[in-house]
Short mmCIF file of C-alpha atoms in Angstrom, two decimals:
data_model
loop_
_atom_site.label_atom_id
_atom_site.label_comp_id
_atom_site.label_asym_id
_atom_site.label_seq_id
_atom_site.Cartn_x
_atom_site.Cartn_y
_atom_site.Cartn_z
CA MET A 1 184.57 -103.21 22.53
CA LYS A 2 187.26 -105.81 23.08
CA GLU A 3 184.81 -107.98 25.01
CA ILE A 4 182.36 -107.92 22.11
CA LEU A 5 185.05 -108.73 19.56
CA LYS A 6 186.21 -111.63 21.71
CA ARG A 7 182.63 -112.87 22.13
CA GLU A 8 182.22 -112.90 18.35
CA GLY A 9 185.46 -114.84 17.91
CA MET A 10 187.40 -111.90 16.49
CA PRO A 11 190.93 -110.74 17.47
CA GLU A 12 190.78 -108.04 20.13
CA ASP A 13 193.32 -106.00 18.17
CA LEU A 14 190.56 -105.19 15.70
CA VAL A 15 189.47 -102.56 18.22
CA TYR A 16 192.12 -100.37 16.61
CA VAL A 17 189.99 -100.27 13.47
CA ALA A 18 187.59 -98.08 15.46
CA MET A 19 190.54 -96.07 16.72
CA ILE A 20 191.78 -95.13 13.25
CA GLU A 21 188.27 -94.78 11.87
CA SER A 22 186.92 -92.36 14.47
CA GLY A 23 189.22 -92.00 17.46
CA PHE A 24 186.46 -93.88 19.35
CA HIS A 25 184.11 -90.89 18.99
CA MET A 26 180.48 -92.03 19.02
CA ASN A 27 179.27 -88.99 17.07
CA ALA A 28 181.98 -89.03 14.42
CA ARG A 29 180.74 -88.36 10.87
CA SER A 30 182.87 -88.47 7.72
CA TRP A 31 182.59 -86.51 4.48
CA ALA A 32 180.96 -89.66 3.01
CA ASN A 33 178.33 -89.68 5.81
CA ALA A 34 179.86 -92.68 7.54
CA VAL A 35 178.79 -92.44 11.17
CA GLY A 36 179.81 -93.65 14.62
CA PRO A 37 182.91 -95.25 16.12
CA TRP A 38 183.06 -97.89 13.36
CA GLN A 39 182.08 -95.44 10.59
CA PHE A 40 179.24 -97.35 8.96
CA VAL A 41 177.49 -95.84 5.97
CA SER A 42 173.74 -96.30 6.23
CA GLY A 43 173.51 -99.16 3.73
CA THR A 44 176.13 -101.28 5.46
CA GLY A 45 174.72 -100.44 8.88
CA ARG A 46 171.26 -101.65 7.92
CA ARG A 47 172.80 -104.76 6.36
CA TYR A 48 173.98 -105.69 9.83
CA SER A 49 170.66 -104.90 11.53
CA LEU A 50 171.46 -101.41 12.79
CA ARG A 51 168.33 -99.26 12.99
CA ILE A 52 168.72 -95.90 11.28
CA ASP A 53 165.77 -93.53 11.05
CA GLN A 54 164.59 -90.10 12.15
CA TRP A 55 164.53 -91.16 15.82
CA ILE A 56 167.53 -93.39 16.27
CA ASP A 57 170.90 -94.11 14.68
CA GLU A 58 172.38 -97.29 16.11
CA ARG A 59 175.64 -96.70 14.26
CA LYS A 60 176.42 -94.48 17.27
CA ASP A 61 175.61 -97.18 19.83
CA PRO A 62 179.00 -98.55 20.95
CA VAL A 63 177.58 -101.98 21.78
CA LYS A 64 175.38 -102.54 18.74
CA ALA A 65 177.82 -100.92 16.32
CA THR A 66 180.72 -103.01 17.62
CA THR A 67 178.65 -106.17 17.26
CA ALA A 68 177.81 -105.19 13.68
CA ALA A 69 181.46 -104.38 12.94
CA ALA A 70 182.56 -107.75 14.32
CA LEU A 71 180.08 -109.55 12.05
CA TYR A 72 181.18 -107.52 9.03
CA LEU A 73 184.87 -108.15 9.72
CA LYS A 74 184.15 -111.84 10.22
CA GLU A 75 182.53 -111.99 6.78
CA LEU A 76 185.42 -110.08 5.21
CA TYR A 77 187.93 -112.43 6.81
CA SER A 78 186.09 -115.41 5.35
CA LEU A 79 185.68 -113.75 1.94
CA PHE A 80 189.41 -113.04 1.69
CA LYS A 81 190.35 -116.52 2.87
CA GLY A 82 191.86 -115.62 6.22
CA ASP A 83 193.90 -112.59 5.12
CA TRP A 84 193.46 -109.76 7.63
CA TYR A 85 195.31 -107.26 5.45
CA LEU A 86 192.78 -107.72 2.65
CA ALA A 87 189.88 -107.94 5.11
CA THR A 88 190.67 -104.63 6.81
CA ALA A 89 191.41 -102.98 3.46
CA GLY A 90 187.97 -104.20 2.41
CA TYR A 91 186.48 -102.62 5.53
CA ASN A 92 187.88 -99.29 4.37
CA ALA A 93 187.30 -99.45 0.63
CA GLY A 94 184.49 -101.99 0.38
CA GLU A 95 184.87 -105.66 -0.40
CA ASN A 96 184.02 -105.27 -4.09
CA LYS A 97 186.81 -102.75 -4.59
CA ILE A 98 189.35 -105.18 -3.13
CA LEU A 99 187.97 -108.09 -5.15
CA ARG A 100 188.40 -106.05 -8.33
CA ALA A 101 191.94 -105.13 -7.27
CA ILE A 102 192.76 -108.83 -6.79
CA ASP A 103 191.45 -109.60 -10.28
CA ARG A 104 193.26 -106.64 -11.84
CA TYR A 105 196.67 -107.49 -10.41
CA ASN A 106 196.14 -111.26 -10.26
CA THR A 107 197.45 -111.48 -6.70
CA ASN A 108 196.14 -111.82 -3.15
CA ASP A 109 199.12 -109.92 -1.71
CA PHE A 110 197.87 -106.63 -0.26
CA TRP A 111 201.33 -105.07 -0.33
CA GLU A 112 201.79 -105.88 -4.00
CA ILE A 113 198.32 -104.55 -4.81
CA SER A 114 199.05 -101.35 -2.91
CA ARG A 115 202.02 -100.62 -5.18
CA GLY A 116 199.63 -100.17 -8.08
CA SER A 117 197.45 -97.15 -8.81
CA TYR A 118 194.02 -98.80 -8.50
CA LEU A 119 193.51 -98.35 -4.75
CA LYS A 120 193.13 -94.88 -3.30
CA ARG A 121 195.90 -93.55 -1.11
CA GLU A 122 193.59 -93.75 1.91
CA THR A 123 193.21 -97.52 1.49
CA LYS A 124 196.90 -98.06 0.76
CA GLU A 125 197.75 -96.34 4.05
CA TYR A 126 194.88 -97.89 6.01
CA VAL A 127 196.53 -101.22 6.82
CA PRO A 128 199.90 -99.69 7.85
CA LYS A 129 198.03 -97.17 9.98
CA LEU A 130 196.09 -99.98 11.69
CA LEU A 131 199.28 -101.93 12.39
CA ALA A 132 200.99 -98.82 13.75
CA ALA A 133 198.05 -98.03 16.04
CA ALA A 134 198.09 -101.54 17.49
CA ILE A 135 201.85 -101.58 18.02
CA ILE A 136 202.01 -98.14 19.62
CA ALA A 137 198.97 -98.72 21.84
CA LYS A 138 200.58 -101.79 23.39
CA ASP A 139 203.74 -99.93 24.42
CA PRO A 140 203.09 -96.18 24.10
CA ALA A 141 206.02 -95.10 26.28
CA ARG A 142 208.45 -96.73 23.87
CA TYR A 143 207.22 -94.40 21.16
CA GLY A 144 207.23 -91.23 23.22
CA PHE A 145 203.67 -91.27 24.53
CA ILE A 146 204.03 -90.78 28.27
CA ASP A 147 201.79 -89.55 31.08
CA ILE A 148 198.69 -90.60 29.18
CA ALA A 149 195.48 -89.84 31.07
CA TYR A 150 193.43 -92.93 30.27
CA GLN A 151 189.68 -92.53 30.52
CA PRO A 152 187.86 -95.05 32.72
CA PRO A 153 185.52 -97.52 31.02
CA ILE A 154 181.98 -96.26 30.53
CA GLU A 155 179.76 -98.03 33.03
CA PHE A 156 176.00 -98.04 32.90
CA ASP A 157 172.83 -99.90 33.75
CA THR A 158 170.17 -100.65 31.15
CA VAL A 159 166.42 -100.37 31.59
CA LYS A 160 163.62 -101.24 29.20
CA ILE A 161 161.38 -98.32 28.24
CA PRO A 162 157.93 -99.49 27.08
CA SER A 163 156.85 -96.29 25.33
CA ARG A 164 158.17 -92.91 24.21
CA THR A 165 159.67 -91.13 27.23
CA ASP A 166 161.34 -87.75 27.75
CA LEU A 167 165.05 -87.98 28.51
CA ASP A 168 164.79 -85.03 30.86
CA LEU A 169 162.32 -87.09 32.90
CA VAL A 170 164.83 -89.95 33.00
CA ALA A 171 167.51 -87.52 34.16
CA LYS A 172 165.27 -86.18 36.92
CA ILE A 173 164.37 -89.64 38.23
CA THR A 174 167.99 -90.83 38.25
CA GLY A 175 169.23 -87.61 39.83
CA THR A 176 171.59 -86.85 36.98
CA THR A 177 171.68 -84.55 33.94
CA TYR A 178 169.97 -84.54 30.59
CA ASP A 179 173.38 -84.20 28.91
CA LEU A 180 174.68 -87.31 30.67
CA ILE A 181 171.68 -89.37 29.56
CA ARG A 182 172.28 -88.17 25.99
CA GLU A 183 175.97 -89.00 26.30
CA LEU A 184 175.18 -92.54 27.46
CA ASN A 185 172.73 -92.96 24.57
CA PRO A 186 174.40 -91.36 21.54
CA ASP A 187 172.15 -93.40 19.23
CA LEU A 188 169.14 -91.25 20.16
CA ARG A 189 168.61 -88.40 17.72
CA HIS A 190 166.08 -86.42 19.73
CA TRP A 191 164.93 -85.56 23.23
CA CYS A 192 163.12 -88.82 23.91
CA THR A 193 163.21 -92.56 23.40
CA PRO A 194 161.84 -93.57 19.99
CA PRO A 195 158.15 -94.20 19.39
CA ASN A 196 157.05 -97.60 18.09
CA TYR A 197 160.02 -99.26 19.77
CA PRO A 198 158.64 -101.39 22.63
CA ASP A 199 161.17 -102.22 25.34
CA TYR A 200 163.85 -99.88 24.03
CA GLU A 201 166.96 -100.49 26.15
CA LEU A 202 168.04 -97.17 27.59
CA LYS A 203 171.41 -96.73 29.28
CA ILE A 204 171.39 -94.91 32.61
CA PRO A 205 174.19 -94.19 35.11
CA LYS A 206 175.59 -97.22 36.90
CA GLY A 207 173.81 -97.90 40.18
CA THR A 208 170.60 -96.01 39.37
CA ARG A 209 168.47 -98.83 37.96
CA GLU A 210 166.49 -99.55 41.12
CA ARG A 211 165.87 -95.86 41.78
CA PHE A 212 164.71 -95.38 38.21
CA GLU A 213 162.39 -98.38 38.16
CA VAL A 214 160.69 -97.30 41.38
CA GLY A 215 160.29 -93.67 40.27
CA PHE A 216 159.29 -94.49 36.71
CA ALA A 217 156.55 -96.88 37.82
CA LYS A 218 154.88 -94.05 39.75
CA ILE A 219 154.50 -91.86 36.67
CA PRO A 220 151.36 -92.40 34.53
CA VAL A 221 152.10 -93.40 30.95
CA ASP A 222 150.49 -90.25 29.55
CA GLN A 223 152.83 -88.09 31.66
CA ARG A 224 156.07 -89.69 30.51
CA PHE A 225 156.14 -87.74 27.29
CA THR A 226 155.02 -84.18 26.59
CA GLU A 227 154.90 -82.10 23.44
CA LYS A 228 156.15 -78.52 23.76
CA LYS A 229 156.26 -76.28 20.75
CA MET A 230 159.57 -74.76 19.67
CA TYR A 231 161.16 -74.24 16.30
CA THR A 232 164.56 -74.47 14.69
CA ARG A 233 166.02 -74.25 11.19
CA TYR A 234 166.72 -77.24 8.94
CA GLN A 235 168.82 -77.08 5.78
CA VAL A 236 167.22 -79.51 3.35
CA PRO A 237 169.80 -81.63 1.46
CA LYS A 238 169.73 -81.28 -2.30
CA LYS A 239 168.57 -84.88 -2.70
CA ASP A 240 165.37 -84.32 -0.69
CA THR A 241 162.58 -82.81 -2.75
CA SER A 242 159.39 -83.14 -0.71
CA LEU A 243 157.92 -81.83 2.50
CA ALA A 244 156.84 -85.37 3.33
CA TYR A 245 160.46 -86.45 3.89
CA VAL A 246 161.20 -83.55 6.24
CA ALA A 247 157.88 -84.02 8.02
CA ARG A 248 158.68 -87.67 8.75
CA ARG A 249 162.12 -86.73 10.02
CA PHE A 250 160.78 -84.18 12.50
CA GLY A 251 157.63 -86.03 13.51
CA THR A 252 155.20 -83.55 11.98
CA THR A 253 153.02 -83.23 8.86
CA PRO A 254 153.55 -81.63 5.43
CA ALA A 255 150.59 -79.33 6.10
CA ILE A 256 152.16 -77.93 9.29
CA LEU A 257 155.52 -77.42 7.56
CA ALA A 258 153.85 -75.68 4.63
CA GLU A 259 151.98 -73.34 6.99
CA LEU A 260 155.10 -72.55 9.03
CA ASN A 261 157.10 -71.68 5.92
CA GLY A 262 154.38 -70.02 3.83
CA ILE A 263 154.72 -72.47 0.95
CA SER A 264 152.62 -75.04 -0.87
CA LYS A 265 152.78 -78.70 0.11
CA LYS A 266 153.92 -79.40 -3.46
CA THR A 267 156.80 -76.90 -3.37
CA ARG A 268 160.18 -78.38 -4.27
CA ILE A 269 162.33 -77.67 -1.22
CA ALA A 270 165.71 -79.20 -2.13
CA GLY A 271 168.45 -76.98 -0.68
CA LYS A 272 166.02 -74.65 1.12
CA ASN A 273 166.30 -73.57 4.75
CA LEU A 274 163.04 -74.41 6.52
CA VAL A 275 161.52 -73.64 9.91
CA VAL A 276 160.70 -76.97 11.56
CA PRO A 277 159.10 -77.83 14.92
CA VAL A 278 161.20 -79.45 17.59
CA LYS A 279 160.49 -80.37 21.17
CA GLN A 280 161.78 -78.14 23.95
CA THR A 281 164.02 -79.86 26.45
CA VAL A 282 164.76 -79.39 30.11
CA ASN A 283 168.43 -79.54 31.06
CA PHE A 284 169.23 -80.53 34.64
CA SER A 285 172.57 -78.89 35.41
CA SER A 286 175.34 -80.46 37.47
CA GLU A 287 174.48 -78.12 40.33
CA GLY A 288 170.97 -79.50 40.40
CA ARG A 289 169.39 -76.33 39.04
CA THR A 290 167.01 -76.59 36.11
CA GLN A 291 167.03 -74.51 33.01
CA GLN A 292 163.80 -74.93 31.08
CA ALA A 293 163.27 -73.68 27.53
CA ASP A 294 159.73 -72.48 28.19
CA LYS A 295 157.64 -69.70 26.76
CA ASN A 296 159.76 -67.05 28.49
CA ALA A 297 163.10 -68.40 27.25
CA HIS A 298 165.00 -66.51 24.57
CA SER A 299 168.22 -68.53 24.35
CA ARG A 300 169.29 -72.15 24.31
CA TYR A 301 172.60 -73.06 25.92
CA TYR A 302 175.17 -75.81 25.47
CA THR A 303 178.23 -76.78 27.50
CA VAL A 304 181.28 -77.27 25.27
CA LYS A 305 182.84 -80.74 25.32
CA LYS A 306 186.29 -81.91 24.29
CA GLY A 307 186.49 -82.24 20.53
CA ASP A 308 183.77 -79.68 19.76
CA THR A 309 184.52 -77.20 16.97
CA LEU A 310 182.58 -74.27 15.56
CA ASP A 311 181.96 -76.34 12.45
CA SER A 312 180.63 -79.36 14.36
CA LEU A 313 178.40 -77.18 16.57
CA SER A 314 177.16 -75.29 13.54
CA ARG A 315 176.06 -78.54 11.91
CA ARG A 316 174.65 -80.00 15.12
CA PHE A 317 172.49 -77.01 16.03
CA LYS A 318 171.86 -75.88 12.43
CA VAL A 319 173.11 -72.37 12.93
CA SER A 320 175.84 -70.50 11.05
CA ILE A 321 179.39 -70.29 12.38
CA LYS A 322 179.17 -66.51 12.06
CA MET A 323 176.15 -66.36 14.36
CA LEU A 324 177.70 -68.71 16.94
CA ALA A 325 180.82 -66.56 17.04
CA ALA A 326 178.84 -63.32 17.34
CA TRP A 327 176.46 -64.57 20.06
CA ASN A 328 179.32 -65.82 22.22
CA ASN A 329 182.16 -63.42 21.34
CA LEU A 330 184.25 -66.39 20.21
CA LYS A 331 187.75 -65.29 19.34
CA GLY A 332 191.04 -67.17 19.34
CA LYS A 333 191.94 -70.85 19.51
CA MET A 334 190.80 -71.28 23.12
CA ALA A 335 187.33 -69.85 22.52
CA LEU A 336 185.71 -73.28 22.71
CA LYS A 337 187.41 -74.45 25.87
CA PRO A 338 185.64 -77.55 27.28
CA GLY A 339 183.26 -76.60 30.07
CA ARG A 340 182.38 -73.21 28.63
CA ARG A 341 178.63 -72.57 28.37
CA ILE A 342 177.64 -70.98 25.08
CA VAL A 343 174.46 -69.84 23.32
CA VAL A 344 173.55 -72.14 20.42
CA ALA A 345 170.11 -70.74 19.57
CA LYS A 346 168.16 -67.53 20.12
CA PHE A 347 164.43 -67.07 19.86
CA ILE A 348 161.94 -64.26 19.54
CA LYS A 349 158.35 -64.43 20.75
CA LYS A 350 155.77 -64.01 18.01
CA ASN A 351 152.06 -64.67 18.34
CA GLY A 352 152.70 -66.53 21.59
CA GLU A 353 155.30 -68.86 20.05
CA LEU A 354 159.10 -68.88 19.99
CA LEU A 355 160.67 -68.55 16.55
CA PRO A 356 164.40 -68.89 15.86
CA VAL A 357 166.64 -65.90 15.24
CA THR A 358 168.27 -66.55 11.88
CA SER A 359 170.31 -63.43 11.26
#
């Protein structure tokens, strides 16, 4: 991130904006639906050329999102005439909010503006929090932070993928795991690279590019992506009122959704819980064994990572907290210890297809 900020002519200390926004978590999501390490809302993300659709969310891409954040901060710095306090406050509250505050109090002094009641407490504390993060990070021991286990930089190779390709296939060719490929590409929303995105740049483990290119070239185009029928539940937001929206999101048709749910294509579905088709995935475990969600499978598993909570897993896999706890006998604060393998979905076989257990 620092390298990108420097390349764009921005102070490297602005990296601490991402720190206080998200803790550098690629999958962070706020109550306001701001997403990614730099916490872009969709409108601002698209303004800075981040692609956001049913297949990909580049707000989660650390490289592209950091580039977008650098451009946004550069514009804010120019707008507020070289005042980083106002610029970073604008990053938090929006530039128009800060411009109105300047007009209201007739001053360009952030500290004077923050004494008033116009700005929210979050914005008033944002700049001091940013300054504190930068100061502490440069000399953590002085402030009582000792024996810090720093994580190594994420290293990867990039390869261009000409057409939609299964990530489990990529994992198999590179000799790694499906989960690692997903971790390296947090911008991907599904099990494959996006369709209609020629030369999508996929990140793969460092040192595996040559192996991948050789193996990938041997696989016919029509065998790089496969459809396998499985279903999950989707809670329709209140703002969405048509099957067409949900169909586009899950790569299906309104007719199929209507048939699956026993409703008319014209039914208003805002707030309803629908059965939707998703693609089955193949997870290549760290021991090299495969675990395929095929027609005989009745459960889907997930390995808990640091930072996971019942709430976040409930939203991610669209299953209730109560069911997650019951399926996995989750009790106590250490129930979700990183590395633990838990059930996140159960299925029953009906008419030759797997349908999700919902209660």
